[in-house]
Every structure is written in C-alpha cells, then in structure tokens.
PDB file of C-alpha atoms and ligand atoms in Angstrom:
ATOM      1  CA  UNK A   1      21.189  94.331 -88.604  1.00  0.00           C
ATOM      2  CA  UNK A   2      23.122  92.232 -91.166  1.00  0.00           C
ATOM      3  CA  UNK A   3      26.638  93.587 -91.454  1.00  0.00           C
ATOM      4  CA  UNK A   4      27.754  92.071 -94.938  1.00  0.00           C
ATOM      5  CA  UNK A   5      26.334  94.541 -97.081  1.00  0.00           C
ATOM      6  CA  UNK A   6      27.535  97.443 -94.633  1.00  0.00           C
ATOM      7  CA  UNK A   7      29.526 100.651 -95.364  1.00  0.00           C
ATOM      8  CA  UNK A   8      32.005 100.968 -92.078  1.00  0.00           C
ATOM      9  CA  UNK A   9      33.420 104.466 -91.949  1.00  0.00           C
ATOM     10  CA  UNK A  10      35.899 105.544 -89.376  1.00  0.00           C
ATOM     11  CA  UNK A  11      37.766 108.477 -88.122  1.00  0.00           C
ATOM     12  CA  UNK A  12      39.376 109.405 -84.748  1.00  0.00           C
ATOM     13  CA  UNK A  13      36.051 111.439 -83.693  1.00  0.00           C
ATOM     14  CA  UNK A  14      33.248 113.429 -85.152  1.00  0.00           C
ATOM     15  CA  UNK A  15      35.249 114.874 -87.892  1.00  0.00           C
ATOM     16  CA  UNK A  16      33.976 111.700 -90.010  1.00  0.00           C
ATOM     17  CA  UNK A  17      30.427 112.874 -89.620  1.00  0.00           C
ATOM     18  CA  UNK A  18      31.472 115.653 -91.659  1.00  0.00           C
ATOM     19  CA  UNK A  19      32.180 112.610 -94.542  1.00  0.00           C
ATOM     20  CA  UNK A  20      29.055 110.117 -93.542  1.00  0.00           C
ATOM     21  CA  UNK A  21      26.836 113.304 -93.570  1.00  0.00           C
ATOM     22  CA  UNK A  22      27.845 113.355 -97.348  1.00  0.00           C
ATOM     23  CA  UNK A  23      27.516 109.395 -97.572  1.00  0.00           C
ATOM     24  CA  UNK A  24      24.143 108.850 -96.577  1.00  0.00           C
ATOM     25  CA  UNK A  25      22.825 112.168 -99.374  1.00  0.00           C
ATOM     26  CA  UNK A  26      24.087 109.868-102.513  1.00  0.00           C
ATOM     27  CA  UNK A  27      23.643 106.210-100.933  1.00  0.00           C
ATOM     28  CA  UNK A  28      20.567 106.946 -99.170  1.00  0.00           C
ATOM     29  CA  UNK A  29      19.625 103.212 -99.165  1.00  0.00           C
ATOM     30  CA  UNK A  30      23.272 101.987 -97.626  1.00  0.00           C
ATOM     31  CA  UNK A  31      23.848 100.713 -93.931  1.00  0.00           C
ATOM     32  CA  UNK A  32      26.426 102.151 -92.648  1.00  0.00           C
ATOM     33  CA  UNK A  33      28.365 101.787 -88.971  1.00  0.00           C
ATOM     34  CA  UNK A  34      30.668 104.583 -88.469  1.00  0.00           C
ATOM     35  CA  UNK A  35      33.269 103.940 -85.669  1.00  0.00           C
ATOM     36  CA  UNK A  36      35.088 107.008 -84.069  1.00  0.00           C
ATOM     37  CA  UNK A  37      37.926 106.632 -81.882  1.00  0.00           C
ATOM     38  CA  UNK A  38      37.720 108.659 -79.195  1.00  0.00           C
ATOM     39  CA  UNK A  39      39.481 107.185 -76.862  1.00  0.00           C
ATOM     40  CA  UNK A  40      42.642 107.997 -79.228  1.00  0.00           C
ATOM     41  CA  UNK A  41      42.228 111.396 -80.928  1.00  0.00           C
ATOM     42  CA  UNK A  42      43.836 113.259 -81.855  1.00  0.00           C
ATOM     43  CA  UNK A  43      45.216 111.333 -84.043  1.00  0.00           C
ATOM     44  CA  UNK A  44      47.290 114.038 -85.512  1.00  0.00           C
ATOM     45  CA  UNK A  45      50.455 114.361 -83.098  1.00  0.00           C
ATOM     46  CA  UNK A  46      50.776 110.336 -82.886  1.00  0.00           C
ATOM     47  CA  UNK A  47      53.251 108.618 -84.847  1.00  0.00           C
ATOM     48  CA  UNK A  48      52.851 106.200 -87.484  1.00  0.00           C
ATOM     49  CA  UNK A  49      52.824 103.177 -85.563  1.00  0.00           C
ATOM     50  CA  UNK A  50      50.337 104.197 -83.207  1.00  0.00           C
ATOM     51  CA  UNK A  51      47.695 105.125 -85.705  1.00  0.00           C
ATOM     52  CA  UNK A  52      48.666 101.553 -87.675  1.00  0.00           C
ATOM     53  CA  UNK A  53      47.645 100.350 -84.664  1.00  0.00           C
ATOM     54  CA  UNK A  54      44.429 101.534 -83.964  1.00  0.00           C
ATOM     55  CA  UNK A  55      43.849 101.766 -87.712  1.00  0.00           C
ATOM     56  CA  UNK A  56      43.674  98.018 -87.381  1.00  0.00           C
ATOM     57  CA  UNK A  57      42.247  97.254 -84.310  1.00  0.00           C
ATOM     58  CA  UNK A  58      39.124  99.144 -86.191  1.00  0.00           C
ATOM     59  CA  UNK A  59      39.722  97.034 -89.369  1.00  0.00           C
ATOM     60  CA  UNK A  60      39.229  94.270 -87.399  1.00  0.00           C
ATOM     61  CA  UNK A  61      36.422  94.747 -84.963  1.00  0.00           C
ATOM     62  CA  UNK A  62      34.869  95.796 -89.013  1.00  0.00           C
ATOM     63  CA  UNK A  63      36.192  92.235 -89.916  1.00  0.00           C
ATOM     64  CA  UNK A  64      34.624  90.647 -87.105  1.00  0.00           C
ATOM     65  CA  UNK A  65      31.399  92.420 -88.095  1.00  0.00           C
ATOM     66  CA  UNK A  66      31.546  90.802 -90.957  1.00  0.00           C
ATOM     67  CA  UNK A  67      31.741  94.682 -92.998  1.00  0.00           C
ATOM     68  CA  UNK A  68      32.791  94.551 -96.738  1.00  0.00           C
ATOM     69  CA  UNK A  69      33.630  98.261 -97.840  1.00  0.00           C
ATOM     70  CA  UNK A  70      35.124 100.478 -95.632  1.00  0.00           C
ATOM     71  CA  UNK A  71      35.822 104.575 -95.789  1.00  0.00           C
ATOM     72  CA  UNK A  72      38.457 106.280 -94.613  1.00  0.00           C
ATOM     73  CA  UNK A  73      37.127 109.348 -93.323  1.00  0.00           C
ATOM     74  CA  UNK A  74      40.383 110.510 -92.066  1.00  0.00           C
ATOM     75  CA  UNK A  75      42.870 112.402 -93.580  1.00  0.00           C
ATOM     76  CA  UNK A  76      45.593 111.618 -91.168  1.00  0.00           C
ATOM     77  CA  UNK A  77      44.576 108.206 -92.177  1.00  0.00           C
ATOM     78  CA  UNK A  78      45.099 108.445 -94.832  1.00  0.00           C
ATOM     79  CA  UNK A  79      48.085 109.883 -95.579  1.00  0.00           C
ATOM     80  CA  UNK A  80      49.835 107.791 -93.235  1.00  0.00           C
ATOM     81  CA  UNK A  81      48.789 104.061 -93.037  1.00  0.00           C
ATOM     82  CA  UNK A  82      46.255 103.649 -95.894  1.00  0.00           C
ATOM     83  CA  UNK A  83      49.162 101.545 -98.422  1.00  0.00           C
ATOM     84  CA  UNK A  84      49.874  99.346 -94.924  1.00  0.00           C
ATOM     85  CA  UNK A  85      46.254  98.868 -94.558  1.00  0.00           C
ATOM     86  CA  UNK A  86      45.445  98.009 -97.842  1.00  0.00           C
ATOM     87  CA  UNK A  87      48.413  95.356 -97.924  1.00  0.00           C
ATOM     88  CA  UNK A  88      47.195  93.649 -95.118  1.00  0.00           C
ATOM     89  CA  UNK A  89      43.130  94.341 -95.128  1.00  0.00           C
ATOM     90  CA  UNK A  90      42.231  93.845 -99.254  1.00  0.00           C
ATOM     91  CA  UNK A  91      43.551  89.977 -98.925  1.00  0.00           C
ATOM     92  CA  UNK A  92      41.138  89.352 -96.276  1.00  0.00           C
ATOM     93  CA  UNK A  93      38.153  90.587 -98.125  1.00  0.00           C
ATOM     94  CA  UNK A  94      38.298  94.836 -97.022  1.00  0.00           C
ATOM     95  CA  UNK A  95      37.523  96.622-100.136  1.00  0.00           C
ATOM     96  CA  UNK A  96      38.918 100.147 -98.242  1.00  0.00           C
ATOM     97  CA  UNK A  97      38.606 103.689-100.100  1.00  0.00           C
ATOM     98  CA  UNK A  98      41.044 106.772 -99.367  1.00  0.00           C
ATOM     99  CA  UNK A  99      40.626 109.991 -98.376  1.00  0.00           C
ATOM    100  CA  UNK A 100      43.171 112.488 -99.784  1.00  0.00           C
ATOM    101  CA  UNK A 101      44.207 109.944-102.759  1.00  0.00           C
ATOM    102  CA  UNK A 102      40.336 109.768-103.874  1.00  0.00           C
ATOM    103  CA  UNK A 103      39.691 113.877-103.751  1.00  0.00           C
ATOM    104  CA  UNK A 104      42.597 115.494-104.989  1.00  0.00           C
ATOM    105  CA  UNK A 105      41.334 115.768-108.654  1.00  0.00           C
ATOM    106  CA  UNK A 106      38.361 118.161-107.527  1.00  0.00           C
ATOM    107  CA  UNK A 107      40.901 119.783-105.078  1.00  0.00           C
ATOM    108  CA  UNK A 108      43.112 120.802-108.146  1.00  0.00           C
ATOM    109  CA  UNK A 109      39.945 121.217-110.639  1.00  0.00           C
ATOM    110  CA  UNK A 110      39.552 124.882-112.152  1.00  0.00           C
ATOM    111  CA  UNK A 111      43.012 126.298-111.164  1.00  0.00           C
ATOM    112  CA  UNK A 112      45.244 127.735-113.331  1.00  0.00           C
ATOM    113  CA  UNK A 113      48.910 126.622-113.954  1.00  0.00           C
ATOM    114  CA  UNK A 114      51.122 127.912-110.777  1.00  0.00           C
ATOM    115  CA  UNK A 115      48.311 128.860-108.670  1.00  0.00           C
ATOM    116  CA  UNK A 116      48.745 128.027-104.782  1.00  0.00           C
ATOM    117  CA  UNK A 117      46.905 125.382-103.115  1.00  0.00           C
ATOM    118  CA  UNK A 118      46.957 125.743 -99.288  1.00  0.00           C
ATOM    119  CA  UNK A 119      46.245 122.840 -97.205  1.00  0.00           C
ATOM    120  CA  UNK A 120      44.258 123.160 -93.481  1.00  0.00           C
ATOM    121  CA  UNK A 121      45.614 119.937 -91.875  1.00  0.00           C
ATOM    122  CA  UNK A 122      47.181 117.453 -88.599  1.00  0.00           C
ATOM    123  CA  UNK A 123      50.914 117.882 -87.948  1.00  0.00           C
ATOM    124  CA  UNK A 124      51.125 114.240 -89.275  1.00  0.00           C
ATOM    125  CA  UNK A 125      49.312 114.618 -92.332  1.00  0.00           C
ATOM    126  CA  UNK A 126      51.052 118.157 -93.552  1.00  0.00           C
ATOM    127  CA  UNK A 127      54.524 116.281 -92.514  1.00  0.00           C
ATOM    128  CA  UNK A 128      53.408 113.512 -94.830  1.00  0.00           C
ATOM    129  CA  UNK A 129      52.874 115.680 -97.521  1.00  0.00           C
ATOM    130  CA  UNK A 130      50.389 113.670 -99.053  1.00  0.00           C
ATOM    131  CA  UNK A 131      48.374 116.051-100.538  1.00  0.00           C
ATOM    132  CA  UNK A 132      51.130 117.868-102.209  1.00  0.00           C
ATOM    133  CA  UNK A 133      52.422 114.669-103.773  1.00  0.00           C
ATOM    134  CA  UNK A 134      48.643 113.749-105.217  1.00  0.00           C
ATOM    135  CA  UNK A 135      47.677 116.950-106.426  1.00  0.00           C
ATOM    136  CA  UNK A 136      51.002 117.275-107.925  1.00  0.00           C
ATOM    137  CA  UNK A 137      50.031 113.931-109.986  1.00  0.00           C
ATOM    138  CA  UNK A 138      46.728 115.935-111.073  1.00  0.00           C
ATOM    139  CA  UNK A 139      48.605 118.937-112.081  1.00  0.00           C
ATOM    140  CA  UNK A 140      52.612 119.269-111.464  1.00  0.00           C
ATOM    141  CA  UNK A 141      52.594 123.207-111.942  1.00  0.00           C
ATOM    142  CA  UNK A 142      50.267 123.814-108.697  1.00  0.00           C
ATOM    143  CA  UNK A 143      52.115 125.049-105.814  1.00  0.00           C
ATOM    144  CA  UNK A 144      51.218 123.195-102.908  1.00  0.00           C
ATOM    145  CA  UNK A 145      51.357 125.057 -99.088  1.00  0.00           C
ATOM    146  CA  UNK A 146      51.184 122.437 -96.360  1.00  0.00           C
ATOM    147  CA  UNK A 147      49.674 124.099 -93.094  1.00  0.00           C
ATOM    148  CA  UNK A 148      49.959 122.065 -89.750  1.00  0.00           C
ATOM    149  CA  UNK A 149      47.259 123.139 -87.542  1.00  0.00           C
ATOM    150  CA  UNK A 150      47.451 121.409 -84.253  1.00  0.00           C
ATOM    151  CA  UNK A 151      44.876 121.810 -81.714  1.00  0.00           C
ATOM    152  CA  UNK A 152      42.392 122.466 -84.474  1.00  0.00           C
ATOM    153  CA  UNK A 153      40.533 118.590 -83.699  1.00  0.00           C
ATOM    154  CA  UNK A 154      40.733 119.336 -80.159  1.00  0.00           C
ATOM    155  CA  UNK A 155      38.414 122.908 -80.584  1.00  0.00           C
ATOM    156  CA  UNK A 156      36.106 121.147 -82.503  1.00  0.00           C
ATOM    157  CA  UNK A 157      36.185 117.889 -79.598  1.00  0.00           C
ATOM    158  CA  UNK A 158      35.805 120.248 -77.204  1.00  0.00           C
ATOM    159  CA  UNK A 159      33.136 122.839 -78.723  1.00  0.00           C
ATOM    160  CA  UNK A 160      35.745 125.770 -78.168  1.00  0.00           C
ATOM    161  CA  UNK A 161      34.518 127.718 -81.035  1.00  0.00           C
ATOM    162  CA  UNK A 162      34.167 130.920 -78.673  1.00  0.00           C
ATOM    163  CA  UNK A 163      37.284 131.212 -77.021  1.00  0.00           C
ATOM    164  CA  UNK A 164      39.784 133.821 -77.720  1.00  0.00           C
ATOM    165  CA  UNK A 165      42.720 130.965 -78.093  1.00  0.00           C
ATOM    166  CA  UNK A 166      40.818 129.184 -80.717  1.00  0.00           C
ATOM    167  CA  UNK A 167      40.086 132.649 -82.756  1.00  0.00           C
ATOM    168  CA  UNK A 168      43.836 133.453 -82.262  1.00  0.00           C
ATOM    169  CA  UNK A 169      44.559 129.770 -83.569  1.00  0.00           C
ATOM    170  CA  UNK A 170      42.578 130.471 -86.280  1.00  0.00           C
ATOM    171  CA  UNK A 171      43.706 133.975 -87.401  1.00  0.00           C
ATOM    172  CA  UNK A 172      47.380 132.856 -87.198  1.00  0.00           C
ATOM    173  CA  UNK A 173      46.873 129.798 -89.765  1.00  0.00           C
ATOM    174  CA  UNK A 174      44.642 131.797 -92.293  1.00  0.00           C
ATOM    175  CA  UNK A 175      47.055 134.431 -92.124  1.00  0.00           C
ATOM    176  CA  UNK A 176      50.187 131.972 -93.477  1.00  0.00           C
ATOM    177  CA  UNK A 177      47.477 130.966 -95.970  1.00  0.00           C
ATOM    178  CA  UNK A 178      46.463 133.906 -97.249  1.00  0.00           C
ATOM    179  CA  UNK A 179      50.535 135.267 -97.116  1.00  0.00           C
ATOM    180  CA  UNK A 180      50.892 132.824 -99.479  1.00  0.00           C
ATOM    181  CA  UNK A 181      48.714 133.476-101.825  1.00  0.00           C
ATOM    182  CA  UNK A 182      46.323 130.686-101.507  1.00  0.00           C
ATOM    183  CA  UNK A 183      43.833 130.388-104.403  1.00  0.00           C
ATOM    184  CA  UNK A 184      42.273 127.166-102.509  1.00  0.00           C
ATOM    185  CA  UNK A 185      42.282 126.122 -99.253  1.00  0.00           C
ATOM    186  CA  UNK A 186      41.346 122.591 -98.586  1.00  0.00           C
ATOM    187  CA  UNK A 187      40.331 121.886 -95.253  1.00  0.00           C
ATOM    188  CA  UNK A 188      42.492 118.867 -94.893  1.00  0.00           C
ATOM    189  CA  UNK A 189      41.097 117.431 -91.748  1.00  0.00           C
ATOM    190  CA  UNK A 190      37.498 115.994 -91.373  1.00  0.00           C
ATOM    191  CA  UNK A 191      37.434 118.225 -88.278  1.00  0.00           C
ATOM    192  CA  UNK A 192      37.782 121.675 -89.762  1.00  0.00           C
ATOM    193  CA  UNK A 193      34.346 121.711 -91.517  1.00  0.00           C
ATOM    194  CA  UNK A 194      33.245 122.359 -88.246  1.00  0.00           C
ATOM    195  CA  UNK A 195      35.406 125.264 -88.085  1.00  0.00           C
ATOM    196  CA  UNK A 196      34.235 126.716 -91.094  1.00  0.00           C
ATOM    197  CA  UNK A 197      32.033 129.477 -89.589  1.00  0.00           C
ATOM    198  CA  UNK A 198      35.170 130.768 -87.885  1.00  0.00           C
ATOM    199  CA  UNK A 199      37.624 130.247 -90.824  1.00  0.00           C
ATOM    200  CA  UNK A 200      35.574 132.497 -93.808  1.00  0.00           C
ATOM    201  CA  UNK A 201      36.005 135.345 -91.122  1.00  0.00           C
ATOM    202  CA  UNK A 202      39.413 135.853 -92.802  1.00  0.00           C
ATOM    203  CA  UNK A 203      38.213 134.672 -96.298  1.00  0.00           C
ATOM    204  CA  UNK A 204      35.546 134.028 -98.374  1.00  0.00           C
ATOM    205  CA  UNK A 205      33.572 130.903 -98.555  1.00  0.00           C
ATOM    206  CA  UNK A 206      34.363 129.816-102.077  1.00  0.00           C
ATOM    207  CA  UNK A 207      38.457 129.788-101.276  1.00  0.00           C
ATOM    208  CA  UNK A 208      37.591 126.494 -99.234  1.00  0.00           C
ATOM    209  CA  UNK A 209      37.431 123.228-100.418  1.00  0.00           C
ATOM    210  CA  UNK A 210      35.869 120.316 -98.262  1.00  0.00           C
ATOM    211  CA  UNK A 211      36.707 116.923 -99.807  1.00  0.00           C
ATOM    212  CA  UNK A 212      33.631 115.404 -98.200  1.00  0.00           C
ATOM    213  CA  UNK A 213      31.490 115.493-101.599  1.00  0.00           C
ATOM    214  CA  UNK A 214      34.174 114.592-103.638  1.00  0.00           C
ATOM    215  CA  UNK A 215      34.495 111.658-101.292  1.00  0.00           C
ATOM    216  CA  UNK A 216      31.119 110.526-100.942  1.00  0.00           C
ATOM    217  CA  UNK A 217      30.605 110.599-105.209  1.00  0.00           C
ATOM    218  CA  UNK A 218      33.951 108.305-105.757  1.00  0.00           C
ATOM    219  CA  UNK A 219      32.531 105.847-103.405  1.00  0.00           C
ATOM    220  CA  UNK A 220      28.680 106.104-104.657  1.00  0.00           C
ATOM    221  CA  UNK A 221      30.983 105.691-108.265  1.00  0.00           C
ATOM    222  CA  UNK A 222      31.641 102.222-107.304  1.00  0.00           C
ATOM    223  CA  UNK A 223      29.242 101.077-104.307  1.00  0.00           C
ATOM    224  CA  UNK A 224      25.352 101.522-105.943  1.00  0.00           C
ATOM    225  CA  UNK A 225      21.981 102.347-104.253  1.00  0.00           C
ATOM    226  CA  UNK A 226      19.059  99.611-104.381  1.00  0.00           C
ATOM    227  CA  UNK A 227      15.641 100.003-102.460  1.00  0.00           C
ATOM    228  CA  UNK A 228      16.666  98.787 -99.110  1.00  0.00           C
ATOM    229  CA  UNK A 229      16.217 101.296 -96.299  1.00  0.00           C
ATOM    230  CA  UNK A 230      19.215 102.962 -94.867  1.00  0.00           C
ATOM    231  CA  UNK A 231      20.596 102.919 -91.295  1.00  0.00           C
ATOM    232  CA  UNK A 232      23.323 104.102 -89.442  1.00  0.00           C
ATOM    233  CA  UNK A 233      25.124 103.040 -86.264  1.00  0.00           C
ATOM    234  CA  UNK A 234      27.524 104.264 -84.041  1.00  0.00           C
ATOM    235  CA  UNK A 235      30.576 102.618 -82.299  1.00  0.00           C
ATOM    236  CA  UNK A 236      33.226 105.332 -80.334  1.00  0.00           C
ATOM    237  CA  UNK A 237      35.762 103.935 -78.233  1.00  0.00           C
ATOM    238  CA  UNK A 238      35.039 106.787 -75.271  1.00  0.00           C
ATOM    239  CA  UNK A 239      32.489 109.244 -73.976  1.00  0.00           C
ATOM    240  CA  UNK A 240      28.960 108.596 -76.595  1.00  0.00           C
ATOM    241  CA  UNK A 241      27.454 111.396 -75.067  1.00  0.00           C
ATOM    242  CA  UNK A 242      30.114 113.909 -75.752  1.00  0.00           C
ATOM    243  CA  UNK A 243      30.585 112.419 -79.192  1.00  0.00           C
ATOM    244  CA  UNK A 244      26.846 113.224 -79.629  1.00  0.00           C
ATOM    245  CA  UNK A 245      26.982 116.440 -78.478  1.00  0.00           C
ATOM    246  CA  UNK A 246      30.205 117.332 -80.616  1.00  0.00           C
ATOM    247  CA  UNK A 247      28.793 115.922 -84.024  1.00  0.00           C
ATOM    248  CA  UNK A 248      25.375 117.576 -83.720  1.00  0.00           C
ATOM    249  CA  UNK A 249      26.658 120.255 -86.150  1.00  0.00           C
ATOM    250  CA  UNK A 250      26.890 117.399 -88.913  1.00  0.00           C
ATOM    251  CA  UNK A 251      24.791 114.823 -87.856  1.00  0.00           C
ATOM    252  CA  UNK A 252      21.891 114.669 -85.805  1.00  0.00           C
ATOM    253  CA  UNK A 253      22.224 110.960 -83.888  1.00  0.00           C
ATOM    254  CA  UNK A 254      19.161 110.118 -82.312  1.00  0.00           C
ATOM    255  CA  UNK A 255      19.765 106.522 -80.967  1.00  0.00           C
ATOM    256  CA  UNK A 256      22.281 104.905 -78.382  1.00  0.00           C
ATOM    257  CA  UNK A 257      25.893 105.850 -79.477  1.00  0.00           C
ATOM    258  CA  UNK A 258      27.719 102.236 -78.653  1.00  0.00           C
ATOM    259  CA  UNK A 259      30.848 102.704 -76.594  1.00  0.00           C
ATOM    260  CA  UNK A 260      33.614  99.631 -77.174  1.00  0.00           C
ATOM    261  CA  UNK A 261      37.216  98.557 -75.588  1.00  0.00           C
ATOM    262  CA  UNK A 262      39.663  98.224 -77.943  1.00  0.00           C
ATOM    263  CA  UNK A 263      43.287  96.876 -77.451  1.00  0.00           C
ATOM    264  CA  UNK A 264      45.627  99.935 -75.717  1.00  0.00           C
ATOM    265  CA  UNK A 265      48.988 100.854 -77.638  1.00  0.00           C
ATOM    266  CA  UNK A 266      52.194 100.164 -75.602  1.00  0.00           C
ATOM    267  CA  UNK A 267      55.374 100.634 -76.747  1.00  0.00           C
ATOM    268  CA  UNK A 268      57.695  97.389 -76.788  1.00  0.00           C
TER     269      UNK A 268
HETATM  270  N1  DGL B   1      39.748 113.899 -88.592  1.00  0.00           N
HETATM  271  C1  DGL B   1      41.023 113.341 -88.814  1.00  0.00           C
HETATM  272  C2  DGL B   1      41.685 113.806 -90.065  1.00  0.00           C
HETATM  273  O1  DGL B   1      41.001 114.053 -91.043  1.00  0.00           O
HETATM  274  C3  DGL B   1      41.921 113.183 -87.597  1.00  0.00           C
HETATM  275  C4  DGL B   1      42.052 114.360 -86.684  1.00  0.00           C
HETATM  276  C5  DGL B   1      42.847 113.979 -85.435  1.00  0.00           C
HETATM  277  O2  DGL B   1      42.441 113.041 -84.752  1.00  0.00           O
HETATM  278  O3  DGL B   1      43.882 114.613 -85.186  1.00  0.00           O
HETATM  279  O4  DGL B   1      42.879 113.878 -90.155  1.00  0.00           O
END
C-alpha cells in the first residue's frame, strides 16, 4: 500500500470508528489508515499540552507515511489543538479537516430561535466551549448547554455498558440535559455513539445528533471517489486486540490491528 493518496484518521481509541464507519459509506474507493491512541486515552482529562503532543507525534508518524489528508475524528481534538496543528502541519503538506468546526451547521439546522442545544462531551472539550462558540456563529440566538461527561470513553474502552455505575453515569447527565430543556443533544465525543442504546432510555432517538455524517459529507465535499478499491488499516499505540474487540460495534476489523511506540509525554 501506497500512502500518498491516503485518508489518515485518528482519535484516542475506537470512538473514531464511529467517524471512519461514516468515511468509507461516501468514499468507498479511498484508503484510509486510521490510528487510535490507546496507549493515551482518554484524552479528555489531559491538558492541552499533552494532547499537542500526541496530536503530533500522530501527525508525524502520518508525515512519515507519506499521508496527504488527514481527519480529525476527535472532538477533544478538536476543540483543543486543531488551530496549533494546522499552523504547524498545513506548511508541510497536511491538508487536516475538523471535527466540531466542520459539523456545527447540521448541529444547529432546523431549530428555532432560543431553542437549547445540549452538548454530550470530555471535560476538556465542554471547558473549551468550542461547540458553543461555533454554533453560536451558525445561529447566535441558540442556547448552548455544555455537559462534561467524564468516564463516558472509558465505558465504552472498557465494554461497561451493563454495569449499574455506567447506567447511573448515564441517568445523571441526561437528566441535566433534559432539566434544561434540550431540543438537541449532540453527542460530542466520538465515543458516545456507542452509548447510544443506553442514552435514548431517557430520550428519544431523534433528540440526538451524531456529527459523524455531517463529517464524513464535508470531507467527501472536497476529497472525491475514483474507481480504485478501498482499504483500511489500523495503527493503535496499545492493546490491538482489545481495540478490536471494543470497535466491533462500529466496525468489523478483520485483519492484524498494527500496534506502534510512540514518543512518551514528560513534563520538563
Ligand atoms: N473520542 C474523543 C473525542 O471525540 C476522545 C475521547 C477521550 O479520549 O477522552 O473527544
């Protein structure tokens, strides 16, 4: 496999799946190599410096690959580093596309003037209040709810969907939602899709919004499909079988799940 004409897609785990699964339905004929970062997640209670820094340590084993276009299929992502990224990445040839900044037209799409928008999200990304300040460019009037839901990445990591802690979790963040009024909910994480089964017991399916469509058709905007056969191949940074076993419930990966070292964060 040639790399130059390859889609690289990352996230801290398997909640990128949840995006690529989305990827591969509208560029059907793209190579992709998705890269999660499991030897880091959750990426969501780290600080800013620490996901720069495996942000680009990811960027550049991409670089190295020789990769061209690369998705961000991480909120946290982002809403933190993505400007810093682009900065340094675009000059050296990384054409890189957003999360959050690329959905939140379909997130405010339909709603009415003063509605409530509640957002399912990482500590990091509901402190950045990144969605509130993009939505607010689509439509000022919205009212935006940030919701931090830590330990949310770690159920779906972890395949805790049955536990009376993650139900309790689960209940207790819906229930500040739905308090508030919440026309929307966008789940804000490329984790909670997993979670969705366990979410519409407190509201109906329609409230939530997944950005992973709205994702994959602003990259398949700009990036088109040709006759070449598609691939996909996988990079994590720990434990390929668990990473396997995890993602199942958005992508079926039937070949060897590549496990690399990358550079360990210390603070200086
Ligand atoms: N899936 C990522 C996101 O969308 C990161 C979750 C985490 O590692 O905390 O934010």
């Amino acid at each position: 496999m040639t790399y130059s004409d390859t889609i690289g897609v990352m996230d801290s785990g398997v909640g990128g799946l949840t995006i690529l699964n989305e990827l591969v339905k509208v560029l059907p004929s793209s190579k992709f190599i998705y890269f999660g970062d499991t030897q880091n997640l959750p990426y969501g209670c780290k600080s800013k410096d620490e996901i720069l820094f495996f942000n680009k340590n990811i960027l550049n084993f991409f670089l190295t690959l020789g990769v061209k276009d690369v998705v961000i299929a991480c909120n946290t992502t982002s809403a933190l580093t993505y400007e810093d990224l682009k900065k340094e990445f675009e000059s050296k040839g990384l054409r890189i596309f957003p999360l959050i900044q690329s959905v939140a037209y379909d997130a405010a799409f339909g709603l009415n003037d003063g509605d409530c928008i509640c957002v399912l999200s990482t500590a990091a990304t509901a402190k950045s209040g990144k969605y509130a300040s993009e939505i607010k460019k689509v439509n000022p009037s919205l009212r935006v709810v940030e919701i931090p839901c830590p330990g949310f990445t770690e159920i779906v990591e972890n395949r805790l969907y049955d536990t009376k802690e993650s139900h309790k979790a689960i209940e207790e963040k819906m229930k500040i939602a739905l308090e508030n009024g919440a026309k929307r909910i966008i789940l804000g994480c490329t984790h909670y899709p997993y979670l969705l089964n366990l979410l519409s017991e407190f509201a109906p399916r329609e409230i939530f919004f997944n950005p992973s469509k709205s994702l994959a058709k602003s990259v398949s905007a700009i990036i088109k499909n040709t006759d070449d056969k598609g691939d996909v191949e996988f990079y994590v940074t720990k434990n390929p079988e668990e990473f396997k076993n995890s993602g199942k419930m958005f992508f079926d990966i039937d070949k060897d799940v590549t496990c690399v070292k990358m550079p360990e964060f210390s603070r200086v």
